[in-house]
Tab-separated table of C-alpha atoms in Angstrom:
chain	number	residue	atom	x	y	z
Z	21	UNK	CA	-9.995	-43.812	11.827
Z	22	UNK	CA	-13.472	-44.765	12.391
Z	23	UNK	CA	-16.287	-42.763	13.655
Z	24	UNK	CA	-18.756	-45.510	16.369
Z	25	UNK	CA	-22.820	-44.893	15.898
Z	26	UNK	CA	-22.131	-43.154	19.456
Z	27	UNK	CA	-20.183	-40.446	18.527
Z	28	UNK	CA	-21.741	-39.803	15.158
Z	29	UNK	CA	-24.772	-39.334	17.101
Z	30	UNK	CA	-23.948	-36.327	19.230
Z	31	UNK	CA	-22.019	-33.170	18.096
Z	32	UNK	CA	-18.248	-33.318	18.349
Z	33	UNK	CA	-17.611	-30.005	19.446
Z	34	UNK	CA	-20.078	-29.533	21.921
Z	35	UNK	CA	-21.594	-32.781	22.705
Z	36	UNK	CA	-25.507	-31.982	21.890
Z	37	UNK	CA	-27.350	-34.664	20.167
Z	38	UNK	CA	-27.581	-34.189	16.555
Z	39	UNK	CA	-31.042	-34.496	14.754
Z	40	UNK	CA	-29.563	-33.854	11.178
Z	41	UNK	CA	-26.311	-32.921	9.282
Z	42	UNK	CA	-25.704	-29.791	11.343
Z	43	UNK	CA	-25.720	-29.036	15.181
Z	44	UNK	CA	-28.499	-27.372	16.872
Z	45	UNK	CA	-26.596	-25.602	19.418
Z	46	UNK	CA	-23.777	-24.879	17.909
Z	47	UNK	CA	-23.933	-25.381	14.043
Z	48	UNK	CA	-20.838	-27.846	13.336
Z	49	UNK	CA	-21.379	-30.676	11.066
Z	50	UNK	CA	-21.818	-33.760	11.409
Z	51	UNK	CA	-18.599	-36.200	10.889
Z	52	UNK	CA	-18.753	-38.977	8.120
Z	53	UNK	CA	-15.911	-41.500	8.069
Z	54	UNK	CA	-15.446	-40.979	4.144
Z	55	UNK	CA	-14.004	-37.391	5.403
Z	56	UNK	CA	-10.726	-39.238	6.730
Z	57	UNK	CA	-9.798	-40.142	3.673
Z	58	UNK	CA	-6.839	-38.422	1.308
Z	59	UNK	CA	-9.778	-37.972	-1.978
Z	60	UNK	CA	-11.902	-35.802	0.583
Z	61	UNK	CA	-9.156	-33.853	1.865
Z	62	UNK	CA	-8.019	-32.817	-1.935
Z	63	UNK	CA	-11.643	-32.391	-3.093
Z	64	UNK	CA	-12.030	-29.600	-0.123
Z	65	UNK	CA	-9.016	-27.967	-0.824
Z	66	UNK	CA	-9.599	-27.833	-4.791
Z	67	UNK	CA	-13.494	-26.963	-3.545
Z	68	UNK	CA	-12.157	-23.719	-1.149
Z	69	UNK	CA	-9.599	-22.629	-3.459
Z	70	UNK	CA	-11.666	-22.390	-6.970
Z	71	UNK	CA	-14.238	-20.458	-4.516
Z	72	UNK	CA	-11.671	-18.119	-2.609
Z	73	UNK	CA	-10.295	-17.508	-6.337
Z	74	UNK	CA	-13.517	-17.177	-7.878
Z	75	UNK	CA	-14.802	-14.407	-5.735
Z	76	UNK	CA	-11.102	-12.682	-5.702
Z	77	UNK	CA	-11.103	-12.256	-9.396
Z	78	UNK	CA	-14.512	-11.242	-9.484
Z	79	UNK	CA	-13.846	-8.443	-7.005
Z	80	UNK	CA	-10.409	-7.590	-8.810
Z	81	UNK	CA	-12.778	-7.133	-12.174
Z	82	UNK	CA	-15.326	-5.040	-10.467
Z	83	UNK	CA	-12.871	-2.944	-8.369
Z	84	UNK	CA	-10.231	-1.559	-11.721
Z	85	UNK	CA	-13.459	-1.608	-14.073
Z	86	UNK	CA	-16.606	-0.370	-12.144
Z	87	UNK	CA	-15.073	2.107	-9.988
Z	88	UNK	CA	-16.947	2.728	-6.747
Z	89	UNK	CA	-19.698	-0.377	-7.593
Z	90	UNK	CA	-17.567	-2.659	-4.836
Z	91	UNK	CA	-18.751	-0.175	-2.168
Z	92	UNK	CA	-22.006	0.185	-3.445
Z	93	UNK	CA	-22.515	-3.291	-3.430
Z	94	UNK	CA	-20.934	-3.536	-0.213
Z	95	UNK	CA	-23.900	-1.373	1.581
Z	96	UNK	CA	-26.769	-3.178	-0.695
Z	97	UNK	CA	-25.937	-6.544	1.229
Z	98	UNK	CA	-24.824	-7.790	-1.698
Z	99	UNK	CA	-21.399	-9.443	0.026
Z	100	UNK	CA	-21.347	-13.445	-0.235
Z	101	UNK	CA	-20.175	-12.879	-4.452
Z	102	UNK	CA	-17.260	-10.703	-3.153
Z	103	UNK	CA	-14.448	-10.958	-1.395
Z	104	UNK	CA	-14.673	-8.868	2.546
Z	105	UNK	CA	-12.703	-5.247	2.121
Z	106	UNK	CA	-10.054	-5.862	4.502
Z	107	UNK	CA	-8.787	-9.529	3.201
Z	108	UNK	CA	-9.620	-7.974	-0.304
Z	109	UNK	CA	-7.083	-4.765	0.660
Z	110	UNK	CA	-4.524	-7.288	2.160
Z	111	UNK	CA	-4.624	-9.657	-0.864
Z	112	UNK	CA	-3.650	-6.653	-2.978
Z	113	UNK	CA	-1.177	-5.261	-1.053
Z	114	UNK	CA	0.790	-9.052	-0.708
Z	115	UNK	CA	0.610	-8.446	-4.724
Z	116	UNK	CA	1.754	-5.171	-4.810
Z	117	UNK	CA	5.032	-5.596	-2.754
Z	118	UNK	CA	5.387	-9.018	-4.052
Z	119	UNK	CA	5.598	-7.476	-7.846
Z	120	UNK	CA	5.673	-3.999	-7.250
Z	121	UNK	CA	8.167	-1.835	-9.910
Z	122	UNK	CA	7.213	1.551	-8.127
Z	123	UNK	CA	8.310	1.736	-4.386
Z	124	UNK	CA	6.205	4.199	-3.815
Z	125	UNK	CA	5.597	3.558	0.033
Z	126	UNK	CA	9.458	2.692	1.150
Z	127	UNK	CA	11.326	5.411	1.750
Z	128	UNK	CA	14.928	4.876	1.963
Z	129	UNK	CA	16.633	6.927	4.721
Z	130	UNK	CA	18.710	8.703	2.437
Z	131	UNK	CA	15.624	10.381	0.920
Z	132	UNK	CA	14.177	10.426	4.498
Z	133	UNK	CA	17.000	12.585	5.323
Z	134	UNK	CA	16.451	15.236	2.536
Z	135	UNK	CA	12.581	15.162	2.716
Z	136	UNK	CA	10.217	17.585	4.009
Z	137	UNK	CA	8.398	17.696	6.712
Z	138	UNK	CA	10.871	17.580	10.004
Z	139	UNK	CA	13.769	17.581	8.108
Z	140	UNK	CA	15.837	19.167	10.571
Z	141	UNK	CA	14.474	16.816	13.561
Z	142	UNK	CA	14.841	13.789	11.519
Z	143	UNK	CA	18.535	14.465	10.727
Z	144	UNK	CA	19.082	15.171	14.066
Z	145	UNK	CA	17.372	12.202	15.415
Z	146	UNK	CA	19.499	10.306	13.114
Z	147	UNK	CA	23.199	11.769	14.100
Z	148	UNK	CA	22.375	11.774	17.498
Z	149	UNK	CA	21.940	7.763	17.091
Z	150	UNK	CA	24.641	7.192	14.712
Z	151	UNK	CA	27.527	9.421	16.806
Z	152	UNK	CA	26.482	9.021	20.136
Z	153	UNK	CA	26.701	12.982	21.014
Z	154	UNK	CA	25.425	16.042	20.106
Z	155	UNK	CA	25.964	17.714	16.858
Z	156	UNK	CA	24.693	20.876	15.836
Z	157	UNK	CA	22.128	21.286	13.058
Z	158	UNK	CA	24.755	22.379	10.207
Z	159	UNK	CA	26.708	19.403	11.062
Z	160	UNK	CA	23.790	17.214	10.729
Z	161	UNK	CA	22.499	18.646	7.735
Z	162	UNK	CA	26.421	18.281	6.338
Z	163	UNK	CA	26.446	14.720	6.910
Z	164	UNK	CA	22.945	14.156	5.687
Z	165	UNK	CA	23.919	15.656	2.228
Z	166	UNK	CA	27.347	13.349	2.411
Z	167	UNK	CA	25.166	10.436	3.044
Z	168	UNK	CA	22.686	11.120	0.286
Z	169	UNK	CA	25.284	11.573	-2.488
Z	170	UNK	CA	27.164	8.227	-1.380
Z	171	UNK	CA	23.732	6.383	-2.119
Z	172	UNK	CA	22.905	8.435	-4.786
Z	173	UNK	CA	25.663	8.880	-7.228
Z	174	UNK	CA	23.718	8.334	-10.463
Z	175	UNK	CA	21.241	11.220	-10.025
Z	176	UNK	CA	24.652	13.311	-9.324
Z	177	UNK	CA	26.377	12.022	-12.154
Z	178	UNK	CA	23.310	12.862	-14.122
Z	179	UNK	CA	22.883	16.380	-12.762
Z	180	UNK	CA	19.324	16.095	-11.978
Z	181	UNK	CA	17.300	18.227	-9.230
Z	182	UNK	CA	17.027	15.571	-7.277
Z	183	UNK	CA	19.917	16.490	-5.011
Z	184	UNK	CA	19.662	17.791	-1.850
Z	185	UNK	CA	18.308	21.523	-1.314
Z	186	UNK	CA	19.242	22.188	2.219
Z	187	UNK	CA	22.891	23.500	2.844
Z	188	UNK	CA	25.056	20.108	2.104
Z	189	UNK	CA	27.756	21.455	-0.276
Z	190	UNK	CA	30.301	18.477	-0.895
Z	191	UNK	CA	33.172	19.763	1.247
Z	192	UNK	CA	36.591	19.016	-0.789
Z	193	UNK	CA	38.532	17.815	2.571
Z	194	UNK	CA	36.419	15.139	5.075
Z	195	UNK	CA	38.536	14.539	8.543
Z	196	UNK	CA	39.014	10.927	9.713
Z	197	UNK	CA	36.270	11.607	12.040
Z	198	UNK	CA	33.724	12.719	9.878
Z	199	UNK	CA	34.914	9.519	7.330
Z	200	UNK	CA	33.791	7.521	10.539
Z	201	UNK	CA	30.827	8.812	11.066
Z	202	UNK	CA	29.711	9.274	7.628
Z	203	UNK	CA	30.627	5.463	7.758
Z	204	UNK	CA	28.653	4.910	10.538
Z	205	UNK	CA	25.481	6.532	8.906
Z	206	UNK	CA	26.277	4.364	6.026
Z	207	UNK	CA	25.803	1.247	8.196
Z	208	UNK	CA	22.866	2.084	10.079
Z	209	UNK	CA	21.410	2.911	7.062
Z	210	UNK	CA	21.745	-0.012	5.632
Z	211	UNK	CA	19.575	-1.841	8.892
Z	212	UNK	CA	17.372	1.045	8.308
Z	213	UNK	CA	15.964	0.413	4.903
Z	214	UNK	CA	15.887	-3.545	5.378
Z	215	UNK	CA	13.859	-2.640	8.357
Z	216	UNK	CA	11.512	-0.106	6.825
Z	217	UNK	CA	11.273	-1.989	3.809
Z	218	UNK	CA	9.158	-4.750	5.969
Z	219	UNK	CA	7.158	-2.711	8.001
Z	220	UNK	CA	6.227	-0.789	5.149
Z	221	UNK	CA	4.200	-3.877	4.380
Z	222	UNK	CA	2.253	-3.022	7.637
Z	223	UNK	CA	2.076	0.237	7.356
Z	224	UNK	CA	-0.025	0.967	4.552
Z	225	UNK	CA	-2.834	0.056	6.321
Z	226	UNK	CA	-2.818	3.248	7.914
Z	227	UNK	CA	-3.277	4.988	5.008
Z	228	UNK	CA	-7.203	3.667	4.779
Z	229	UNK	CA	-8.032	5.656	7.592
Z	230	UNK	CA	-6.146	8.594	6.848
Z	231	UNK	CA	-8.497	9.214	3.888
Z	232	UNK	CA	-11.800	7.548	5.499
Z	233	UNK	CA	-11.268	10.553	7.828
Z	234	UNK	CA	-10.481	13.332	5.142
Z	235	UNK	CA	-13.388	12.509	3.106
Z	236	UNK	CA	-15.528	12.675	6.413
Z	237	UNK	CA	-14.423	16.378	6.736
Z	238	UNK	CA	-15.537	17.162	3.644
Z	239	UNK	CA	-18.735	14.886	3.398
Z	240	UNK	CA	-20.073	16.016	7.340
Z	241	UNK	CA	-23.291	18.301	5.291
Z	242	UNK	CA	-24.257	15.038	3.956
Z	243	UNK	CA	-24.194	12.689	7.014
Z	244	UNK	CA	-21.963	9.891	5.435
Z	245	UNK	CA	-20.704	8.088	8.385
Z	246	UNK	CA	-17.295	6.775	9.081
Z	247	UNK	CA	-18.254	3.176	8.473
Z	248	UNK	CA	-19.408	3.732	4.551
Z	249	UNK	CA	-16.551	6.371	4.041
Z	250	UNK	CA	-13.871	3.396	5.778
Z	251	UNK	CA	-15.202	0.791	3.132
Z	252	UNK	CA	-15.060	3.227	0.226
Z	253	UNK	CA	-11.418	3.981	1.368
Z	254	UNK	CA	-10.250	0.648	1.865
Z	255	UNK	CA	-11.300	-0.008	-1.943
Z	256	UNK	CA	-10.330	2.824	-3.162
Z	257	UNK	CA	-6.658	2.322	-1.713
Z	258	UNK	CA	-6.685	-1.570	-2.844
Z	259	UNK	CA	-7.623	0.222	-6.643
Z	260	UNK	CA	-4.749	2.023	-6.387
Z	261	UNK	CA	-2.282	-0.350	-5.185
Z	262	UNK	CA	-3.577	-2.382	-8.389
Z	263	UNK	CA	-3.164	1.220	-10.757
Z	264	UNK	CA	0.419	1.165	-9.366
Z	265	UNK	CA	1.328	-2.544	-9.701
Z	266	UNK	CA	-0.525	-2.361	-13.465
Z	267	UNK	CA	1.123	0.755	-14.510
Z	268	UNK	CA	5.101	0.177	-12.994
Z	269	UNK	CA	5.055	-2.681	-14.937
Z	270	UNK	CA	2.999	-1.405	-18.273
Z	271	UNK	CA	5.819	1.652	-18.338
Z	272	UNK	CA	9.077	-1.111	-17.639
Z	273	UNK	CA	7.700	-2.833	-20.630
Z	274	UNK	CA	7.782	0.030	-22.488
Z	275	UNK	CA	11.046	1.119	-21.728
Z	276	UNK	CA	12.137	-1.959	-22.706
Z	277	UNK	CA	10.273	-2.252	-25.776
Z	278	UNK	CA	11.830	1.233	-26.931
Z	279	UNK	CA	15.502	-0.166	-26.029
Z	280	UNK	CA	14.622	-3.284	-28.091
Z	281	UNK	CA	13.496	-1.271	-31.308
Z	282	UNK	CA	15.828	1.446	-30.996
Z	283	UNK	CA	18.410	0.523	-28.912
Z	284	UNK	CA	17.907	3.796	-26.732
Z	285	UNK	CA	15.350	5.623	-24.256
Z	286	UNK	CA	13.516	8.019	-25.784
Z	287	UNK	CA	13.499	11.556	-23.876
Z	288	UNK	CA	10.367	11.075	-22.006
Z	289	UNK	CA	11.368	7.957	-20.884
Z	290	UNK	CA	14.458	9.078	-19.013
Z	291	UNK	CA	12.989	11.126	-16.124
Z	292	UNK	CA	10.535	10.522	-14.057
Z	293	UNK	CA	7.854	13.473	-15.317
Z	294	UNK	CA	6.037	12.588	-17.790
Z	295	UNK	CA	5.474	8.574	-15.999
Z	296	UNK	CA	4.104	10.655	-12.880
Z	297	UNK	CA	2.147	12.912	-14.817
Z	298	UNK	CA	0.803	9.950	-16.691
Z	299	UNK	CA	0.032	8.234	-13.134
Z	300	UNK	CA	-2.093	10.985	-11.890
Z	301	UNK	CA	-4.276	11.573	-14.534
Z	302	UNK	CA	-5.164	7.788	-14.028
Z	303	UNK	CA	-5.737	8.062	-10.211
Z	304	UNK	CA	-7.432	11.032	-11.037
Z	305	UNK	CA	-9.269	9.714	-13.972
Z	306	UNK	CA	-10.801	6.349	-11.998
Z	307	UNK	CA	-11.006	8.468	-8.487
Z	308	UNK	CA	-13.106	10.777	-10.261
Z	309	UNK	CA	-15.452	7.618	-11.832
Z	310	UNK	CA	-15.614	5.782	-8.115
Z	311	UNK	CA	-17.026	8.932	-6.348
Z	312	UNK	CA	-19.334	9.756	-8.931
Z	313	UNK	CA	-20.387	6.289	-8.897
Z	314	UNK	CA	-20.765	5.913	-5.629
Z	315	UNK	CA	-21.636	9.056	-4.279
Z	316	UNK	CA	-23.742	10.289	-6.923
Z	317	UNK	CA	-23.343	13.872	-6.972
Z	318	UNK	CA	-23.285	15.867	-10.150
Z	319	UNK	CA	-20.782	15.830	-12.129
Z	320	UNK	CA	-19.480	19.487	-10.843
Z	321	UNK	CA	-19.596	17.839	-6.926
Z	322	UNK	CA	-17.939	14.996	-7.809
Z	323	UNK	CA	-15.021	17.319	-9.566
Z	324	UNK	CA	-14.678	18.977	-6.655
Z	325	UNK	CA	-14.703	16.401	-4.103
Z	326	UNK	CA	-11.932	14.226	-6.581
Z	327	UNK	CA	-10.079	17.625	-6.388
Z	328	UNK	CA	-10.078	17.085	-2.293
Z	329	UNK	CA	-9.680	13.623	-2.446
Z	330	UNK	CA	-6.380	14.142	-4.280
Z	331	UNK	CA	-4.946	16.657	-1.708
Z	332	UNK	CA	-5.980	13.829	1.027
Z	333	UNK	CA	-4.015	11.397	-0.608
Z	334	UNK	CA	-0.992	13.700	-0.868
Z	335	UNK	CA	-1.092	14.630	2.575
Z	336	UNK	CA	-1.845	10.856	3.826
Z	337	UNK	CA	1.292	9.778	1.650
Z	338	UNK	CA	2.907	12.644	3.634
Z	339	UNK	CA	2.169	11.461	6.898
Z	340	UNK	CA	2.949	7.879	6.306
Z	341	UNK	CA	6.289	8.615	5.678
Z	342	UNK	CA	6.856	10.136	8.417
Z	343	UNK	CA	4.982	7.866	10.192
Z	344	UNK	CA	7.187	5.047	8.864
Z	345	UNK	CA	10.667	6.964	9.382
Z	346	UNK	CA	9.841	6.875	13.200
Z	347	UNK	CA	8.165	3.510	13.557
Z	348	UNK	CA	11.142	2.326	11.888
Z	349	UNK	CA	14.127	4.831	14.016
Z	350	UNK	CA	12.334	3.080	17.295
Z	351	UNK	CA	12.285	-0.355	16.148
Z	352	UNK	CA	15.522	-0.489	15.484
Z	353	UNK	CA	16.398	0.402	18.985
């Protein structure tokens, strides 16, 4: 294709005459007939993606090892070097449930079932869907228990705590009914957790505001608005999705390491405390290091306010799961 002295002398987009290499009116640039050609096409591609990549790594680097400098850079104007929050955020959260070990944000429905809060209405929401009539509480809470062992048998062969606290004893005869409906359950379980395992994806988002807002509650005395509080929490979630990803995969390659060597787990690798335990001092450990940073209270303020930052992400995980278990019970219907 050829470009005529005609049209390279008025903007294509918006027709104005053009007096240099961009438009006036409208700021598009000027064609050149070299830009048809398959060597220009590669050399922008190569050109965008070394840039995109360039100022994604550089924000990965600054976000896990300057803790809170992102946000404080952010608010200086300091913004072409870096990559925006929210595609920064996204970005990390296509990694994390691309290469995730932890699911910590899907919740299948058998744990659903058994988890605090709104137990009760969630099993009841459930049975009412899966048997077409109205059961009473006991019997939901039966079949709930039924339905959590069936997808659960090694924490029950292993005896851990894990299984369900509400009053599900395994009953020693099950009618043809209830083997229907527990069967029944089973299925819709199944499109369940395919379908909460993909909005999950969406989901998280939700939990940026959830502690933009928290923080505000605490941080009203000292007139941070919403805006600075929504960029801290948007990296501050994207860190953590990275801790996660980093640490799931740093503790499977230990476990495997240890079977290598010695052929078994060692005790502390075989439940699930001492991995937690070794999580939270880490999210508490670099929350702790971005509010300082980018707060700059005193060392005793920032303590504190990493203390209610903590409890705010507990309660946001809360409330995106139950968030999720009904986005997900009315999408599927």
């Amino acid at each position: 294709m050829e470009l005529s002295g005609a049209c390279a002398a008025v903007c294509a987009n918006c027709g104005a005459p053009l007096g240099g290499e961009y438009c006036a009116q409208c700021g598009e640039r000027r064609m050149h007939p070299d830009e048809h050609t398959l060597r220009h096409v590669v050399g922008e591609w190569f050109e965008a993606f070394s840039h995109g990549e360039g100022r994604l790594l550089k924000s990965l680097r600054t976000l896990l090892f300057q803790p809170g400098e992102l946000t404080r850079e952010y608010f200086r104007g300091r913004r072409v070097p870096y990559t925006r929050p929210v595609a920064l955020f996204f970005a990390v959260n296509l990694l994390y449930f691309l290469l995730a070990v932890l699911q910590t944000f899907n919740t299948s429905l058998s744990t659903q079932l058994e988890m605090a809060p709104l137990t009760e209405v969630k099993q009841a929401m459930i049975m009412r869907r899966v048997a077409g009539a109205s059961i009473s509480g006991t019997e939901s809470a039966a079949f709930a228990g039924d339905y959590w062992r069936t997808e659960n048998p090694s924490a029950m062969n292993a005896g851990k705590s894990t299984e369900p606290t509400t009053a599900t004893s395994a009953r020693a005869v099950v009618s043809a009914h209830d083997a229907n409906v527990l069967g029944a359950l089973q299925s819709y379980g199944k499109r369940y957790d395919e379908r909460t395992d993909a909005l999950s994806r969406a989901l998280v988002i939700a939990l940026v505001p959830m502690l933009a807002c928290w923080l505000w509650l605490a941080l009203v005395p000292w007139r941070r608005g919403l805006a600075e509080l929504s960029i801290f929490a948007t990296h501050a979630w994207a860190a953590l999705l990275l801790i996660l990803l980093v640490f799931g995969w740093a503790w499977k390659g230990l476990a495997n390491a240890m079977l290598w060597f010695r052929g078994e787990l060692p005790a502390f690798l075989q439940t699930d405390g001492y991995g937690s335990a070794t999580l939270g001092l880490l999210v508490l450990a670099y929350l702790y290091c971005a509010l300082r940073n980018n707060f700059r209270f005193s060392w005793v303020g920032s303590a504190a306010l990493c203390v209610w930052t903590m409890a705010g992400l507990y309660l946001s995980l809360e409330l995106y799961r139950v968030l999720l278990f009904f986005v997900t019970v009315y999408a599927l219907h």
